[in-house]
Short mmCIF file of C-alpha atoms in Angstrom, two decimals:
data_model
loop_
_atom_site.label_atom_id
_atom_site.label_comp_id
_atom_site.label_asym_id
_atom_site.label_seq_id
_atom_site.Cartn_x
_atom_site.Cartn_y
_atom_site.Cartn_z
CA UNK A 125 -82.29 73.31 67.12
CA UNK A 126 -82.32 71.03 69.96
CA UNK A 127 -78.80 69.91 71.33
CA UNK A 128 -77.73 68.03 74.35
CA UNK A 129 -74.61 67.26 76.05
CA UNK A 130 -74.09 63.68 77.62
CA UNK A 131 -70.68 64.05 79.05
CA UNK A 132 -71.01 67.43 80.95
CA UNK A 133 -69.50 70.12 78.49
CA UNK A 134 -70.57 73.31 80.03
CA UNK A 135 -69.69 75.44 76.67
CA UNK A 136 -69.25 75.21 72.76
CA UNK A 137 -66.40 77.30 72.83
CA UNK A 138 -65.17 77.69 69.15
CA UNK A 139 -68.83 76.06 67.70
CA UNK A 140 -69.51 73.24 66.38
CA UNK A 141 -66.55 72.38 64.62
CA UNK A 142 -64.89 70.14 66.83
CA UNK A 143 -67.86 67.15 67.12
CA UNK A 144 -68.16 64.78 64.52
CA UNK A 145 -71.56 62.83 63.77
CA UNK A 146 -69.60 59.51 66.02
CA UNK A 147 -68.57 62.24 68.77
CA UNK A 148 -69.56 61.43 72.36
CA UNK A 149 -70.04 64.83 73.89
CA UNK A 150 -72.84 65.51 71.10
CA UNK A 151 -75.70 64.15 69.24
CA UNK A 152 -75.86 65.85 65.87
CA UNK A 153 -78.76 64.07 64.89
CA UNK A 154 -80.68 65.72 67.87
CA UNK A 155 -82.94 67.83 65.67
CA UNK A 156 -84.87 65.15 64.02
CA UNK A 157 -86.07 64.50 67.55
CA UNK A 158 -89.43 65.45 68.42
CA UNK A 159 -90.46 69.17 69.31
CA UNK A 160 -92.75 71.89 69.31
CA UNK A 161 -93.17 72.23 65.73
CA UNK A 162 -94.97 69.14 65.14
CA UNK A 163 -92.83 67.75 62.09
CA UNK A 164 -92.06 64.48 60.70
CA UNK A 165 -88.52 63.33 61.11
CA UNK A 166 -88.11 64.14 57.75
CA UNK A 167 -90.29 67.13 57.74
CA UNK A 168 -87.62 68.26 60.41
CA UNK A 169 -84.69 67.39 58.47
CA UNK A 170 -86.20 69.63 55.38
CA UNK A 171 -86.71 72.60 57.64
CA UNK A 172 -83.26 73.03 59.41
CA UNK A 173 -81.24 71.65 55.89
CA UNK A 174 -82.75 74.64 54.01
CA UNK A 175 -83.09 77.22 56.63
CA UNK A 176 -80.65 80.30 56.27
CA UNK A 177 -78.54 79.40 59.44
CA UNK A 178 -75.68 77.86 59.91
CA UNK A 179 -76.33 74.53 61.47
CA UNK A 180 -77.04 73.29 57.90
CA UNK A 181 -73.34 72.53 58.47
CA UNK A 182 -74.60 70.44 61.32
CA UNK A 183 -77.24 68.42 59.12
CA UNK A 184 -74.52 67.80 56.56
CA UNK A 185 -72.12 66.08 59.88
CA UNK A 186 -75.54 63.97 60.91
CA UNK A 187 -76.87 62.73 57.11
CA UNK A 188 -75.33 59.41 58.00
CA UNK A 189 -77.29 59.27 61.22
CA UNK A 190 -80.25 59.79 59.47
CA UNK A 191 -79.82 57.51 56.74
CA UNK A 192 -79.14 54.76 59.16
CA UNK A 193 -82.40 56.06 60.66
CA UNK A 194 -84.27 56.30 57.27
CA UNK A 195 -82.61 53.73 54.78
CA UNK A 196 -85.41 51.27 55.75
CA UNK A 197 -88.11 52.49 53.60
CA UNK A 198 -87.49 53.13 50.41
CA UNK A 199 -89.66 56.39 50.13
CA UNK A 200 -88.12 58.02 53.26
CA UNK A 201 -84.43 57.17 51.54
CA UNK A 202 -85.34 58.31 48.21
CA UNK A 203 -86.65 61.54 50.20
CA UNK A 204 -83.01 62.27 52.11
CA UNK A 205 -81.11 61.39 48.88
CA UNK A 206 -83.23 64.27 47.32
CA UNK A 207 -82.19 66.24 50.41
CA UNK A 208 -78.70 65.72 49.75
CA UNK A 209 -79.11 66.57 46.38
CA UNK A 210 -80.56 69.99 47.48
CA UNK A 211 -77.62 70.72 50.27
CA UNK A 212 -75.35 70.12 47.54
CA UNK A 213 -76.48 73.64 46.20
CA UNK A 214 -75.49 74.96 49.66
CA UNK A 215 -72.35 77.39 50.93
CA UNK A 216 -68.81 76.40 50.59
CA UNK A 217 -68.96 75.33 54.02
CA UNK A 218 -71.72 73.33 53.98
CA UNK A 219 -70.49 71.79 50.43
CA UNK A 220 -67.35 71.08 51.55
CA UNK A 221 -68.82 69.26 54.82
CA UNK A 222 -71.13 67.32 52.78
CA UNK A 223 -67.88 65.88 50.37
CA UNK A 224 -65.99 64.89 53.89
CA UNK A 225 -69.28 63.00 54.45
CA UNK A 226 -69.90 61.01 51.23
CA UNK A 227 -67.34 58.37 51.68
CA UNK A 228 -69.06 57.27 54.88
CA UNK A 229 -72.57 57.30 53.30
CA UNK A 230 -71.12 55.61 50.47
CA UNK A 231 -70.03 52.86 52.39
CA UNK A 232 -72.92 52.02 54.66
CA UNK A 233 -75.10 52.18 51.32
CA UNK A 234 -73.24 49.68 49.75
CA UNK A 235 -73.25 47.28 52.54
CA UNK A 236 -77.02 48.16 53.70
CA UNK A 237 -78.61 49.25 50.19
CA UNK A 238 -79.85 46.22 47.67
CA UNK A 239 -79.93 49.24 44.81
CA UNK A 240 -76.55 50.70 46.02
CA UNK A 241 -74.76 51.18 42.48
CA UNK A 242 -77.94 52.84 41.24
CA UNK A 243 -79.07 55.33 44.48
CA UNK A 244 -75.30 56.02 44.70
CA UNK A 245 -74.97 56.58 40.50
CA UNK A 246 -77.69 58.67 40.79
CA UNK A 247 -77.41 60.77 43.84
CA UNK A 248 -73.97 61.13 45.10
CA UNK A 249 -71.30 60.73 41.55
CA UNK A 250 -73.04 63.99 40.14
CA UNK A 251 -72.60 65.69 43.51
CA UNK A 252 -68.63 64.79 43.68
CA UNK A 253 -68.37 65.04 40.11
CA UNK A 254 -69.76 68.74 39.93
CA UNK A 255 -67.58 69.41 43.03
CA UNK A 256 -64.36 68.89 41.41
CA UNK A 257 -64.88 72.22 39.68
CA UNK A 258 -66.41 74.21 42.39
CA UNK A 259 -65.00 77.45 42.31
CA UNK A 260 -64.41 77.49 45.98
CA UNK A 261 -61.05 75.62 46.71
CA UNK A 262 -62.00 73.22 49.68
CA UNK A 263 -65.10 72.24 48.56
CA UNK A 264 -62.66 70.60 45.52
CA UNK A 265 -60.04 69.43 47.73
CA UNK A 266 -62.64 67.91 49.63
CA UNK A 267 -64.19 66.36 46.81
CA UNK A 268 -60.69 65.23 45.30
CA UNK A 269 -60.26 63.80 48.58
CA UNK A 270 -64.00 62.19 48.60
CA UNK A 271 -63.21 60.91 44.54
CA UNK A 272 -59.64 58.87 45.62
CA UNK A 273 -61.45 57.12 49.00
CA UNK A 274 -64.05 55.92 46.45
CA UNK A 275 -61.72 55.13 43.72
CA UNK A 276 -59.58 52.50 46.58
CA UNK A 277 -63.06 50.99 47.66
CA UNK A 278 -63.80 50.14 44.69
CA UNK A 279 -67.54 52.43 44.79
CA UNK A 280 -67.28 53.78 41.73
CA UNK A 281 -68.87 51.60 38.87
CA UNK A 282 -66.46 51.54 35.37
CA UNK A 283 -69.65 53.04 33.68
CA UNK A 284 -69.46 56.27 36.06
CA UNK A 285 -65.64 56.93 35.57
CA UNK A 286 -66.16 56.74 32.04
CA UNK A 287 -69.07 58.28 31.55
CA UNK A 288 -68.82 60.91 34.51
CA UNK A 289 -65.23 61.69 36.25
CA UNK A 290 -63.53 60.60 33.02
CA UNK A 291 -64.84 63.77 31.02
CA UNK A 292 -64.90 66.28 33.99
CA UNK A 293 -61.25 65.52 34.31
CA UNK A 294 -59.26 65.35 30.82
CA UNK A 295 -61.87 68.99 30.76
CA UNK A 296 -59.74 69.83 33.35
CA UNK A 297 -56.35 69.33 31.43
CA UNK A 298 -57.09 70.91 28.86
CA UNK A 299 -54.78 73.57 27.64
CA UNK A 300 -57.30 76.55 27.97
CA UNK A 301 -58.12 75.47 31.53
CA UNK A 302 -57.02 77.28 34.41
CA UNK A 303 -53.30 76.10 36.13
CA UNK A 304 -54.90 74.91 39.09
CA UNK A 305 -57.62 73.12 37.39
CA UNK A 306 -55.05 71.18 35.34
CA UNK A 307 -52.80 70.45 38.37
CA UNK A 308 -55.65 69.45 40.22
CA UNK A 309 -56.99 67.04 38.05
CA UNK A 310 -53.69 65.52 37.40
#
């Protein structure tokens, strides 16, 4: 995985944890660049979002980079939306990076995507939806967190609250349902 520095860091210190995909002192994005393995772009992404390392972590921090980089042709979208899909059935870490992401990606798909309700219906509300009852408690913080910054910007279509949060969450309160669970979805 090809990093570079632009402002002179000499060291990573505690990882990665501390750059964001807007940081100046890193380019996330740098492994779609080309290398010795002869990939597409999006051959590239595929290899290091499935690979059994940790910088999947890292790919989750750059997917709005490379939708910005991708969201032009409707085959190479469709393709990282599918990628998503698959990260989504990632580690707690790289779940729970993926939920701090969606807002963002939800928001430059609805101002740069003609199909936004339907790519975002299809691909992301099943992802946040399914994450509110992850058994790993950040990955649902993160997606209660991920659910209300939708909810306020209005990116949630009436059909998917009723047809998709709606359920998940009076499921939640219901009086066989675990106390966290219910104060959670409350």
């Amino acid at each position: 995985l090809s990093l570079y520095f632009e402002d002179g860091h000499d060291d990573l210190d505690d990882g990665f944890d501390d750059y964001a995909t807007d940081c100046d002192g890193i380019r996330i994005t740098a492994f779609l660049d080309a290398g010795q393995d002869n990939l597409t772009p999006l051959g590239r992404l595929e290899k290091y979002a499935f690979s059994d390392n940790t910088f999947n972590q890292i790919v989750a921090r750059g997917l709005l980079d490379v939708l910005r980089e991708f969201s032009d042709n409707e085959n190479d979208f469709i393709s990282v939306m599918e990628t998503v899909a698959r990260m989504s059935e990632d580690g707690p870490t790289v779940r729970s990076e993926l939920m701090e992401q969606v807002p963002n990606i939800a928001m430059f798909l609805h101002e740069s995507r003609p199909n936004f309700p339907a790519a975002f219906s299809r691909y992301l509300v099943p992802i946040v939806v399914r994450y509110l009852t992850d058994p790993n408690n950040q990955v649902r913080k993160t997606s209660q967190a991920a659910l209300l910054v939708l909810l306020e910007q209005g990116l949630i279509s009436k059909a998917d609250m009723e047809t998709k949060v709606c359920p998940v969450l009076l499921d939640l309160t219901e009086p066989s349902s675990d106390d966290d669970y219910k104060i959670e979805a409350v």
